[in-house]
Structure formats: structure tokens, C-alpha cells
PDB file of C-alpha atoms in Angstrom:
ATOM      1  CA  MET A   1      -3.495 -31.933   5.443  1.00  0.00           C
ATOM      2  CA  PRO A   2      -6.281 -29.357   5.804  1.00  0.00           C
ATOM      3  CA  ALA A   3      -5.625 -25.656   5.962  1.00  0.00           C
ATOM      4  CA  ARG A   4      -6.255 -24.132   9.379  1.00  0.00           C
ATOM      5  CA  LEU A   5      -7.790 -20.714   9.909  1.00  0.00           C
ATOM      6  CA  ILE A   6      -6.701 -19.044  13.158  1.00  0.00           C
ATOM      7  CA  ILE A   7      -9.153 -16.217  13.643  1.00  0.00           C
ATOM      8  CA  ASN A   8      -9.289 -13.372  16.139  1.00  0.00           C
ATOM      9  CA  GLY A   9     -12.138 -14.114  18.538  1.00  0.00           C
ATOM     10  CA  LYS A  10     -13.625 -10.659  18.004  1.00  0.00           C
ATOM     11  CA  LYS A  11     -14.198 -11.508  14.339  1.00  0.00           C
ATOM     12  CA  ALA A  12     -15.323 -15.126  14.652  1.00  0.00           C
ATOM     13  CA  ASP A  13     -19.057 -14.343  14.589  1.00  0.00           C
ATOM     14  CA  ARG A  14     -19.021 -12.417  11.307  1.00  0.00           C
ATOM     15  CA  PRO A  15     -21.633 -13.983   9.001  1.00  0.00           C
ATOM     16  CA  ASP A  16     -19.579 -13.292   5.863  1.00  0.00           C
ATOM     17  CA  VAL A  17     -16.626 -15.194   7.321  1.00  0.00           C
ATOM     18  CA  ARG A  18     -18.793 -18.151   8.306  1.00  0.00           C
ATOM     19  CA  ASP A  19     -20.333 -18.171   4.828  1.00  0.00           C
ATOM     20  CA  ALA A  20     -16.875 -18.124   3.230  1.00  0.00           C
ATOM     21  CA  VAL A  21     -15.748 -21.097   5.329  1.00  0.00           C
ATOM     22  CA  ARG A  22     -18.898 -23.071   4.456  1.00  0.00           C
ATOM     23  CA  ARG A  23     -18.495 -22.310   0.748  1.00  0.00           C
ATOM     24  CA  LEU A  24     -14.941 -23.623   0.630  1.00  0.00           C
ATOM     25  CA  ARG A  25     -15.952 -26.748   2.508  1.00  0.00           C
ATOM     26  CA  ARG A  26     -18.811 -27.353   0.067  1.00  0.00           C
ATOM     27  CA  GLU A  27     -16.284 -27.064  -2.759  1.00  0.00           C
ATOM     28  CA  GLY A  28     -14.313 -29.893  -1.201  1.00  0.00           C
ATOM     29  CA  HIS A  29     -11.553 -27.993   0.586  1.00  0.00           C
ATOM     30  CA  ALA A  30     -10.542 -29.226   4.031  1.00  0.00           C
ATOM     31  CA  LEU A  31     -10.544 -26.112   6.213  1.00  0.00           C
ATOM     32  CA  GLU A  32     -10.366 -26.182  10.001  1.00  0.00           C
ATOM     33  CA  VAL A  33     -10.999 -23.191  12.265  1.00  0.00           C
ATOM     34  CA  ARG A  34      -9.432 -22.219  15.573  1.00  0.00           C
ATOM     35  CA  VAL A  35     -10.320 -19.095  17.570  1.00  0.00           C
ATOM     36  CA  THR A  36      -8.050 -16.905  19.704  1.00  0.00           C
ATOM     37  CA  TRP A  37      -9.329 -15.182  22.837  1.00  0.00           C
ATOM     38  CA  GLU A  38      -6.258 -13.846  24.615  1.00  0.00           C
ATOM     39  CA  ARG A  39      -2.580 -13.108  24.148  1.00  0.00           C
ATOM     40  CA  GLY A  40      -0.565 -16.231  23.572  1.00  0.00           C
ATOM     41  CA  ASP A  41      -3.376 -18.175  21.918  1.00  0.00           C
ATOM     42  CA  ALA A  42      -2.105 -17.553  18.392  1.00  0.00           C
ATOM     43  CA  ALA A  43       1.411 -18.806  19.136  1.00  0.00           C
ATOM     44  CA  ARG A  44       0.007 -21.877  20.891  1.00  0.00           C
ATOM     45  CA  LEU A  45      -2.342 -22.662  18.016  1.00  0.00           C
ATOM     46  CA  VAL A  46       0.429 -22.219  15.439  1.00  0.00           C
ATOM     47  CA  SER A  47       2.671 -24.592  17.385  1.00  0.00           C
ATOM     48  CA  GLU A  48      -0.179 -27.092  17.611  1.00  0.00           C
ATOM     49  CA  ALA A  49      -0.820 -26.847  13.870  1.00  0.00           C
ATOM     50  CA  ALA A  50       2.837 -27.487  13.050  1.00  0.00           C
ATOM     51  CA  ARG A  51       2.979 -30.508  15.362  1.00  0.00           C
ATOM     52  CA  GLU A  52      -0.097 -31.945  13.660  1.00  0.00           C
ATOM     53  CA  GLY A  53       1.411 -31.547  10.201  1.00  0.00           C
ATOM     54  CA  VAL A  54      -0.760 -28.676   8.986  1.00  0.00           C
ATOM     55  CA  GLU A  55       0.922 -27.223   5.913  1.00  0.00           C
ATOM     56  CA  ARG A  56      -0.916 -23.891   5.791  1.00  0.00           C
ATOM     57  CA  VAL A  57      -2.267 -21.581   8.491  1.00  0.00           C
ATOM     58  CA  ILE A  58      -4.404 -18.541   7.762  1.00  0.00           C
ATOM     59  CA  ALA A  59      -4.317 -15.428   9.931  1.00  0.00           C
ATOM     60  CA  GLY A  60      -7.851 -14.094  10.320  1.00  0.00           C
ATOM     61  CA  GLY A  61      -7.670 -10.576  11.743  1.00  0.00           C
ATOM     62  CA  GLY A  62      -5.801  -7.322  11.337  1.00  0.00           C
ATOM     63  CA  ASP A  63      -2.120  -6.473  11.109  1.00  0.00           C
ATOM     64  CA  GLY A  64      -1.638  -7.402  14.762  1.00  0.00           C
ATOM     65  CA  SER A  65      -3.026 -10.884  14.178  1.00  0.00           C
ATOM     66  CA  VAL A  66      -0.766 -11.369  11.157  1.00  0.00           C
ATOM     67  CA  ASN A  67       2.184 -10.260  13.279  1.00  0.00           C
ATOM     68  CA  GLU A  68       1.349 -12.593  16.149  1.00  0.00           C
ATOM     69  CA  ILE A  69       0.876 -15.615  13.904  1.00  0.00           C
ATOM     70  CA  ALA A  70       4.026 -14.827  11.909  1.00  0.00           C
ATOM     71  CA  ASN A  71       6.008 -14.709  15.156  1.00  0.00           C
ATOM     72  CA  GLY A  72       4.497 -18.043  16.124  1.00  0.00           C
ATOM     73  CA  LEU A  73       5.555 -19.503  12.785  1.00  0.00           C
ATOM     74  CA  MET A  74       9.116 -18.262  13.235  1.00  0.00           C
ATOM     75  CA  ALA A  75       9.321 -20.314  16.439  1.00  0.00           C
ATOM     76  CA  VAL A  76       8.659 -23.468  14.385  1.00  0.00           C
ATOM     77  CA  ASP A  77      11.480 -25.460  12.818  1.00  0.00           C
ATOM     78  CA  PRO A  78      11.856 -24.320   9.183  1.00  0.00           C
ATOM     79  CA  ALA A  79      11.525 -27.930   8.003  1.00  0.00           C
ATOM     80  CA  THR A  80       7.970 -28.143   9.345  1.00  0.00           C
ATOM     81  CA  ARG A  81       6.979 -24.463   9.262  1.00  0.00           C
ATOM     82  CA  PRO A  82       3.528 -24.014   7.664  1.00  0.00           C
ATOM     83  CA  ALA A  83       2.899 -21.405   4.996  1.00  0.00           C
ATOM     84  CA  LEU A  84       0.889 -18.306   5.939  1.00  0.00           C
ATOM     85  CA  GLY A  85      -2.287 -17.056   4.293  1.00  0.00           C
ATOM     86  CA  ILE A  86      -4.137 -13.887   5.252  1.00  0.00           C
ATOM     87  CA  LEU A  87      -7.845 -13.232   5.796  1.00  0.00           C
ATOM     88  CA  PRO A  88      -7.878  -9.452   6.427  1.00  0.00           C
ATOM     89  CA  LEU A  89     -10.482  -8.621   9.071  1.00  0.00           C
ATOM     90  CA  GLY A  90      -8.918  -5.662  10.882  1.00  0.00           C
ATOM     91  CA  THR A  91      -9.610  -1.957  10.688  1.00  0.00           C
ATOM     92  CA  ALA A  92      -6.597  -1.049   8.575  1.00  0.00           C
ATOM     93  CA  ASN A  93      -5.167  -4.287   7.142  1.00  0.00           C
ATOM     94  CA  ASP A  94      -2.230  -2.278   5.857  1.00  0.00           C
ATOM     95  CA  PHE A  95       0.035  -5.167   4.927  1.00  0.00           C
ATOM     96  CA  ALA A  96      -2.671  -7.171   3.175  1.00  0.00           C
ATOM     97  CA  THR A  97      -3.986  -4.112   1.346  1.00  0.00           C
ATOM     98  CA  ALA A  98      -0.573  -3.138   0.000  1.00  0.00           C
ATOM     99  CA  CYS A  99      -0.043  -6.727  -1.153  1.00  0.00           C
ATOM    100  CA  GLY A 100      -3.348  -6.791  -3.021  1.00  0.00           C
ATOM    101  CA  VAL A 101      -5.054  -9.414  -0.843  1.00  0.00           C
ATOM    102  CA  PRO A 102      -8.819  -9.199  -1.537  1.00  0.00           C
ATOM    103  CA  THR A 103     -10.932  -7.391   1.040  1.00  0.00           C
ATOM    104  CA  ASP A 104     -13.914  -9.674   0.399  1.00  0.00           C
ATOM    105  CA  PRO A 105     -13.687 -12.545   2.911  1.00  0.00           C
ATOM    106  CA  ALA A 106     -14.766 -15.204   0.406  1.00  0.00           C
ATOM    107  CA  ALA A 107     -12.155 -14.137  -2.149  1.00  0.00           C
ATOM    108  CA  ALA A 108      -9.422 -13.690   0.463  1.00  0.00           C
ATOM    109  CA  LEU A 109     -10.089 -17.068   2.052  1.00  0.00           C
ATOM    110  CA  ALA A 110     -10.193 -18.792  -1.339  1.00  0.00           C
ATOM    111  CA  LEU A 111      -6.798 -17.287  -2.181  1.00  0.00           C
ATOM    112  CA  ALA A 112      -5.379 -18.301   1.202  1.00  0.00           C
ATOM    113  CA  VAL A 113      -6.542 -21.904   0.756  1.00  0.00           C
ATOM    114  CA  THR A 114      -5.730 -22.432  -2.928  1.00  0.00           C
ATOM    115  CA  GLY A 115      -2.932 -19.968  -3.743  1.00  0.00           C
ATOM    116  CA  THR A 116       0.727 -20.872  -4.164  1.00  0.00           C
ATOM    117  CA  PRO A 117       3.033 -19.836  -1.285  1.00  0.00           C
ATOM    118  CA  VAL A 118       6.106 -17.752  -2.107  1.00  0.00           C
ATOM    119  CA  PRO A 119       9.076 -16.931   0.148  1.00  0.00           C
ATOM    120  CA  VAL A 120       8.990 -13.461   1.699  1.00  0.00           C
ATOM    121  CA  ASP A 121      11.171 -11.509   4.092  1.00  0.00           C
ATOM    122  CA  LEU A 122      10.386 -10.689   7.695  1.00  0.00           C
ATOM    123  CA  VAL A 123      12.330  -8.284   9.883  1.00  0.00           C
ATOM    124  CA  ARG A 124      13.873  -9.282  13.176  1.00  0.00           C
ATOM    125  CA  ALA A 125      13.920  -6.613  15.883  1.00  0.00           C
ATOM    126  CA  ASN A 126      16.045  -7.991  18.714  1.00  0.00           C
ATOM    127  CA  ASP A 127      14.067 -11.096  19.728  1.00  0.00           C
ATOM    128  CA  ALA A 128      10.831 -10.351  17.863  1.00  0.00           C
ATOM    129  CA  TYR A 129       9.786 -10.270  14.227  1.00  0.00           C
ATOM    130  CA  PHE A 130       7.542  -7.944  12.320  1.00  0.00           C
ATOM    131  CA  VAL A 131       5.887  -8.299   8.943  1.00  0.00           C
ATOM    132  CA  ASN A 132       5.036  -4.765   7.890  1.00  0.00           C
ATOM    133  CA  VAL A 133       6.395  -1.653   9.621  1.00  0.00           C
ATOM    134  CA  ALA A 134       8.209  -0.671  12.797  1.00  0.00           C
ATOM    135  CA  SER A 135       7.720   2.950  13.778  1.00  0.00           C
ATOM    136  CA  GLY A 136       9.181   5.014  16.561  1.00  0.00           C
ATOM    137  CA  GLY A 137       8.928   8.493  18.008  1.00  0.00           C
ATOM    138  CA  PHE A 138       6.550  10.508  20.085  1.00  0.00           C
ATOM    139  CA  GLY A 139       2.801  10.024  20.223  1.00  0.00           C
ATOM    140  CA  ALA A 140       0.036  12.601  20.565  1.00  0.00           C
ATOM    141  CA  ALA A 141      -3.130  13.766  18.908  1.00  0.00           C
ATOM    142  CA  VAL A 142      -2.762  15.312  15.487  1.00  0.00           C
ATOM    143  CA  THR A 143      -3.746  18.960  15.422  1.00  0.00           C
ATOM    144  CA  ALA A 144      -5.852  20.432  12.690  1.00  0.00           C
ATOM    145  CA  ASP A 145      -3.069  22.709  11.459  1.00  0.00           C
ATOM    146  CA  THR A 146      -0.559  19.915  10.843  1.00  0.00           C
ATOM    147  CA  PRO A 147       0.243  19.843   7.104  1.00  0.00           C
ATOM    148  CA  VAL A 148      -1.345  16.905   5.314  1.00  0.00           C
ATOM    149  CA  GLU A 149       2.060  15.691   4.134  1.00  0.00           C
ATOM    150  CA  LEU A 150       3.181  15.328   7.746  1.00  0.00           C
ATOM    151  CA  LYS A 151       0.008  13.469   8.662  1.00  0.00           C
ATOM    152  CA  ASN A 152       0.606  11.110   5.756  1.00  0.00           C
ATOM    153  CA  PHE A 153       4.222  10.593   6.731  1.00  0.00           C
ATOM    154  CA  LEU A 154       3.253   9.777  10.297  1.00  0.00           C
ATOM    155  CA  GLY A 155       0.625   7.277   9.300  1.00  0.00           C
ATOM    156  CA  GLY A 156      -3.037   7.857   9.788  1.00  0.00           C
ATOM    157  CA  GLY A 157      -3.157  10.810  12.148  1.00  0.00           C
ATOM    158  CA  ALA A 158      -1.653   9.157  15.226  1.00  0.00           C
ATOM    159  CA  TYR A 159       1.014  11.788  15.818  1.00  0.00           C
ATOM    160  CA  THR A 160       1.587  15.515  15.803  1.00  0.00           C
ATOM    161  CA  ILE A 161       4.774  17.349  14.974  1.00  0.00           C
ATOM    162  CA  MET A 162       3.650  20.933  14.872  1.00  0.00           C
ATOM    163  CA  GLY A 163       2.127  21.073  18.340  1.00  0.00           C
ATOM    164  CA  LEU A 164       5.069  19.403  20.034  1.00  0.00           C
ATOM    165  CA  LEU A 165       7.635  21.506  18.225  1.00  0.00           C
ATOM    166  CA  LYS A 166       5.917  24.545  19.671  1.00  0.00           C
ATOM    167  CA  ALA A 167       5.937  23.073  23.172  1.00  0.00           C
ATOM    168  CA  ILE A 168       8.670  24.237  25.517  1.00  0.00           C
ATOM    169  CA  ASN A 169       9.581  20.758  26.686  1.00  0.00           C
ATOM    170  CA  PHE A 170       9.876  19.203  23.241  1.00  0.00           C
ATOM    171  CA  ARG A 171      13.029  17.138  22.894  1.00  0.00           C
ATOM    172  CA  PRO A 172      13.882  14.959  19.887  1.00  0.00           C
ATOM    173  CA  TYR A 173      15.140  11.468  20.576  1.00  0.00           C
ATOM    174  CA  ALA A 174      18.911  11.402  20.656  1.00  0.00           C
ATOM    175  CA  CYS A 175      20.169   8.067  19.442  1.00  0.00           C
ATOM    176  CA  ALA A 176      23.063   6.574  17.556  1.00  0.00           C
ATOM    177  CA  ILE A 177      21.996   5.132  14.208  1.00  0.00           C
ATOM    178  CA  ARG A 178      24.281   2.669  12.456  1.00  0.00           C
ATOM    179  CA  THR A 179      23.843   1.050   9.036  1.00  0.00           C
ATOM    180  CA  PRO A 180      26.102  -0.729   6.518  1.00  0.00           C
ATOM    181  CA  GLN A 181      26.316   2.649   4.768  1.00  0.00           C
ATOM    182  CA  GLY A 182      27.665   4.331   7.895  1.00  0.00           C
ATOM    183  CA  ALA A 183      26.230   6.333  10.766  1.00  0.00           C
ATOM    184  CA  VAL A 184      23.232   8.642  10.504  1.00  0.00           C
ATOM    185  CA  GLU A 185      23.990  11.772  12.482  1.00  0.00           C
ATOM    186  CA  GLY A 186      21.548  13.891  14.456  1.00  0.00           C
ATOM    187  CA  GLY A 187      18.462  13.294  16.567  1.00  0.00           C
ATOM    188  CA  VAL A 188      15.233  11.717  15.371  1.00  0.00           C
ATOM    189  CA  VAL A 189      11.717  13.074  15.690  1.00  0.00           C
ATOM    190  CA  ILE A 190      10.069   9.992  14.234  1.00  0.00           C
ATOM    191  CA  GLY A 191      11.013   7.180  11.919  1.00  0.00           C
ATOM    192  CA  ALA A 192       9.754   4.088  10.151  1.00  0.00           C
ATOM    193  CA  ILE A 193      11.576   0.881   9.287  1.00  0.00           C
ATOM    194  CA  CYS A 194       9.585  -0.771   6.551  1.00  0.00           C
ATOM    195  CA  ASN A 195       9.286  -4.226   5.104  1.00  0.00           C
ATOM    196  CA  GLY A 196       5.856  -3.424   3.681  1.00  0.00           C
ATOM    197  CA  ARG A 197       4.695  -0.203   2.091  1.00  0.00           C
ATOM    198  CA  GLN A 198       2.066   1.435   4.258  1.00  0.00           C
ATOM    199  CA  ALA A 199       0.813   1.857   7.814  1.00  0.00           C
ATOM    200  CA  GLY A 200      -1.734   3.768   9.831  1.00  0.00           C
ATOM    201  CA  GLY A 201      -4.720   2.979   7.653  1.00  0.00           C
ATOM    202  CA  GLY A 202      -3.339   3.376   4.151  1.00  0.00           C
ATOM    203  CA  GLN A 203      -0.633   6.003   4.570  1.00  0.00           C
ATOM    204  CA  PRO A 204       2.316   5.251   2.248  1.00  0.00           C
ATOM    205  CA  LEU A 205       5.630   5.251   4.117  1.00  0.00           C
ATOM    206  CA  ALA A 206       7.746   3.271   1.656  1.00  0.00           C
ATOM    207  CA  PRO A 207       5.736   3.208  -1.581  1.00  0.00           C
ATOM    208  CA  HIS A 208       8.367   1.214  -3.486  1.00  0.00           C
ATOM    209  CA  ALA A 209       9.241  -1.343  -0.801  1.00  0.00           C
ATOM    210  CA  LEU A 210       9.424  -5.016  -1.763  1.00  0.00           C
ATOM    211  CA  ILE A 211       8.953  -7.890   0.666  1.00  0.00           C
ATOM    212  CA  ASP A 212      11.366 -10.231  -1.090  1.00  0.00           C
ATOM    213  CA  ASP A 213      14.382  -8.034  -1.869  1.00  0.00           C
ATOM    214  CA  GLY A 214      16.349  -8.562   1.351  1.00  0.00           C
ATOM    215  CA  LEU A 215      16.265  -4.840   2.169  1.00  0.00           C
ATOM    216  CA  LEU A 216      14.650  -2.523   4.693  1.00  0.00           C
ATOM    217  CA  ASP A 217      13.191   0.748   3.466  1.00  0.00           C
ATOM    218  CA  VAL A 218      14.016   3.232   6.222  1.00  0.00           C
ATOM    219  CA  VAL A 219      12.635   6.748   6.663  1.00  0.00           C
ATOM    220  CA  PHE A 220      13.722   9.160   9.403  1.00  0.00           C
ATOM    221  CA  LEU A 221      12.596  12.683  10.130  1.00  0.00           C
ATOM    222  CA  ARG A 222      15.270  14.866  11.714  1.00  0.00           C
ATOM    223  CA  PRO A 223      14.467  17.676  14.166  1.00  0.00           C
ATOM    224  CA  PHE A 224      13.478  20.856  12.353  1.00  0.00           C
ATOM    225  CA  PRO A 225      12.476  24.417  13.255  1.00  0.00           C
ATOM    226  CA  VAL A 226       8.860  25.391  12.779  1.00  0.00           C
ATOM    227  CA  ALA A 227       9.911  27.808  10.033  1.00  0.00           C
ATOM    228  CA  SER A 228      11.164  24.851   7.981  1.00  0.00           C
ATOM    229  CA  ALA A 229       7.822  23.035   8.003  1.00  0.00           C
ATOM    230  CA  PRO A 230       7.177  23.798   4.292  1.00  0.00           C
ATOM    231  CA  GLN A 231      10.559  22.314   3.375  1.00  0.00           C
ATOM    232  CA  VAL A 232       9.825  19.229   5.483  1.00  0.00           C
ATOM    233  CA  ALA A 233       6.442  18.797   3.820  1.00  0.00           C
ATOM    234  CA  ALA A 234       8.058  19.104   0.382  1.00  0.00           C
ATOM    235  CA  GLU A 235      10.691  16.504   1.254  1.00  0.00           C
ATOM    236  CA  ILE A 236       8.101  14.048   2.527  1.00  0.00           C
ATOM    237  CA  ALA A 237       5.980  14.529  -0.595  1.00  0.00           C
ATOM    238  CA  GLY A 238       9.017  14.070  -2.849  1.00  0.00           C
ATOM    239  CA  ARG A 239       8.842  17.595  -4.255  1.00  0.00           C
ATOM    240  CA  ALA A 240      12.104  18.894  -2.787  1.00  0.00           C
ATOM    241  CA  THR A 241      15.297  18.950  -4.838  1.00  0.00           C
ATOM    242  CA  THR A 242      17.421  18.432  -1.723  1.00  0.00           C
ATOM    243  CA  ALA A 243      16.761  16.386   1.425  1.00  0.00           C
ATOM    244  CA  THR A 244      17.731  18.218   4.594  1.00  0.00           C
ATOM    245  CA  PHE A 245      15.367  16.774   7.170  1.00  0.00           C
ATOM    246  CA  VAL A 246      14.042  13.504   5.712  1.00  0.00           C
ATOM    247  CA  VAL A 247      16.495  10.602   5.487  1.00  0.00           C
ATOM    248  CA  ARG A 248      15.651   7.607   3.272  1.00  0.00           C
ATOM    249  CA  LEU A 249      17.769   4.453   3.154  1.00  0.00           C
ATOM    250  CA  GLU A 250      17.636   0.935   1.727  1.00  0.00           C
ATOM    251  CA  VAL A 251      19.742  -1.342   3.921  1.00  0.00           C
ATOM    252  CA  PRO A 252      19.744  -4.979   5.108  1.00  0.00           C
ATOM    253  CA  TRP A 253      20.082  -3.922   8.744  1.00  0.00           C
ATOM    254  CA  ILE A 254      20.042  -0.889  10.996  1.00  0.00           C
ATOM    255  CA  GLU A 255      20.861  -0.398  14.680  1.00  0.00           C
ATOM    256  CA  LEU A 256      19.429   2.224  17.030  1.00  0.00           C
ATOM    257  CA  GLU A 257      21.014   2.916  20.398  1.00  0.00           C
ATOM    258  CA  ALA A 258      19.956   5.489  22.974  1.00  0.00           C
ATOM    259  CA  ARG A 259      20.607   6.265  26.621  1.00  0.00           C
ATOM    260  CA  GLU A 260      16.962   5.712  27.465  1.00  0.00           C
ATOM    261  CA  PRO A 261      14.355   3.332  26.020  1.00  0.00           C
ATOM    262  CA  LEU A 262      12.953   4.372  22.659  1.00  0.00           C
ATOM    263  CA  PRO A 263       9.186   4.020  22.124  1.00  0.00           C
ATOM    264  CA  ILE A 264       8.810   1.679  19.151  1.00  0.00           C
ATOM    265  CA  ASN A 265       5.963  -0.393  17.811  1.00  0.00           C
ATOM    266  CA  LEU A 266       6.230  -3.461  15.601  1.00  0.00           C
ATOM    267  CA  ASP A 267       3.097  -3.779  13.469  1.00  0.00           C
ATOM    268  CA  GLY A 268       1.331  -1.931  16.278  1.00  0.00           C
ATOM    269  CA  GLU A 269       2.826  -3.993  19.106  1.00  0.00           C
ATOM    270  CA  PRO A 270       4.716  -1.653  21.480  1.00  0.00           C
ATOM    271  CA  ILE A 271       8.210  -2.269  22.772  1.00  0.00           C
ATOM    272  CA  ALA A 272      10.625   0.019  24.615  1.00  0.00           C
ATOM    273  CA  GLU A 273      14.304  -0.734  24.145  1.00  0.00           C
ATOM    274  CA  SER A 274      17.414   1.395  24.428  1.00  0.00           C
ATOM    275  CA  ARG A 275      19.157  -0.668  21.760  1.00  0.00           C
ATOM    276  CA  VAL A 276      17.436  -2.326  18.820  1.00  0.00           C
ATOM    277  CA  ARG A 277      18.929  -4.088  15.838  1.00  0.00           C
ATOM    278  CA  PHE A 278      16.594  -4.458  12.883  1.00  0.00           C
ATOM    279  CA  ALA A 279      17.744  -7.042  10.349  1.00  0.00           C
ATOM    280  CA  VAL A 280      16.043  -8.617   7.362  1.00  0.00           C
ATOM    281  CA  ALA A 281      15.424 -12.355   7.561  1.00  0.00           C
ATOM    282  CA  PRO A 282      15.405 -13.029   3.803  1.00  0.00           C
ATOM    283  CA  GLY A 283      12.836 -15.460   2.456  1.00  0.00           C
ATOM    284  CA  CYS A 284      12.226 -16.930   5.898  1.00  0.00           C
ATOM    285  CA  LEU A 285       8.466 -17.408   5.587  1.00  0.00           C
ATOM    286  CA  ARG A 286       6.305 -18.786   2.784  1.00  0.00           C
ATOM    287  CA  MET A 287       3.240 -16.617   2.297  1.00  0.00           C
ATOM    288  CA  VAL A 288       0.191 -16.978   0.064  1.00  0.00           C
ATOM    289  CA  LEU A 289      -0.250 -13.771  -1.934  1.00  0.00           C
ATOM    290  CA  PRO A 290      -1.902 -12.800  -5.224  1.00  0.00           C
ATOM    291  CA  ALA A 291       0.066 -13.749  -8.324  1.00  0.00           C
ATOM    292  CA  ASP A 292       0.237 -10.062  -9.257  1.00  0.00           C
ATOM    293  CA  CYS A 293       1.182  -8.852  -5.754  1.00  0.00           C
ATOM    294  CA  PRO A 294       2.837  -5.431  -6.244  1.00  0.00           C
ATOM    295  CA  CYS A 295       5.120  -5.949  -3.245  1.00  0.00           C
ATOM    296  CA  LEU A 296       6.941  -8.879  -4.865  1.00  0.00           C
ATOM    297  CA  SER A 297       9.881  -8.371  -7.200  1.00  0.00           C
TER     298      SER A 297
END
């Protein structure tokens, strides 16, 4: 059966993508193309591909497109579930970049069509899955005086700690955190639950994470006084001898429970839940990645 490229409609007119498709077809590869225009299209097209016996679908877009197509694949019976290739066309492409997927469309598409699929983990968050990173906490504009280590920790300048800590109404999120290693005490300013390694446009959150080890790499930042900002920055950068404010764990599952909904995003897709269980789904999806992918064990 031919491979099927499911491409974000905003990227479908790119000349380099069209050239890459034509080149593969000239080389004798059967490659079909479907285009998404609105929410729900990707899941529908994945379901259609599985029904028609397509053995490989390719997500053409950014991290959000990869997430949407991966969720569509997880709704397919494992016996007929196609493998997933990636054509990175987004702004950040964090998951693909960390995995070493080529940025050149021709090279990426050739890999997606001809490469060998390998089993990888996804993470289930209640009823949804994510491929790369789930993050949670407060959102605001990053101020110029925020230490660079904090900006890196928070992923691409989407958040500010320093300004909010100085605000009178700042309140960390109080939630119960449970893991197989026991409870994590204290409130949370922001956190990341990682399957992949980076988010926010190349910011490393879990630089040693593997996508086939059956484990989540979890990072939490506890509330801290402004005077402790240098210590926090040192902990995030890995320079501190003791960890007071930054918690790092490797666990197969973690549960968060709060009295009010927690703002969380899964590969950029927002959810708000007062209780979330994150659990690894080991080896649940076959994915086409480079043979030397650094995120594979």
C-alpha cells in the first residue's frame, strides 16, 4: 500500500514540499497526499487511511500536527494501526528536531517513506495522548530581567517567574502529586512531564529523555522567594550541589490532583483538569526515525 502524507493545510502550498512529493513519485514510491483544514480532519483522515489498509501515514506540520495524528492513530486497532512518519513543517518542530529528523523536506519525506519503523512510547493524559511534552503552570510574557536559565527551563520565553513572584496576587498551584516513588510535597510554580527532550523552540527540558524506555522524565519547580533566584537558576542549569527548588524524577506514571483545574498543555494543546494521570504507553506506536536517533535507547 502507498504511504499517505497528511499535511496541515497552511503548509500544503509550499513549493519545496510539492517538489519533494514529486521527486519520490518519480523514484517509484507510491505516495498519496491528504490535506487538513480544520480540527478533526486529521483524526478522520487517519481513520480513513487505516480502513483502506495504508501501512504508513506521515504527519506534515508542526508538533501540534504530530500530536493530532498520533492521537488519531491511537484510536485505531493496534492490529491495523499504521506507522507514523514525520515531515516537520512547523515553527518549532521540537520533537522531530530532538529525534534528528531532517529539516529539509526532501530528506525528511524520503526518510518517512523509506525508513524502518520502530516502537516508541507515547504518554496518556487521562483520555488524550501526547508525543513530546506536557507542561503546566502560569502563563505571561517573559520580562527582560528573567535569568536566562529560567527562560530556558520554561521553554522558549512563554512564561515569566520573576514578574509574577513580585506581584501581590501571585499564588503557586497547590496540588497533590503522586508517583510510584511516593508523594511530592509542596506547591508547584511550573512543571514539565516529558517523553521527548525539548519544547518551546529548542529549549531542553529533559536532555537525557528516551522515547522507548517506558519512563517519564518529570521536572517541577517549587515556589521560591525572589532572593533564591540565583539558587534556582543554578539548579536548573545543573550547577547546584543540592536541589531545593527543582524536582527531577524518572517514573512510569504520575498523578496531579488539585481543588481547581490546572492549566496544562499537551504538545501545545490546552486542557484544564483538576485531576490528571500521566502514564507511559510503552511501545504503543511504530514511528519512522533516523537510524541514529539520539532519543532511542
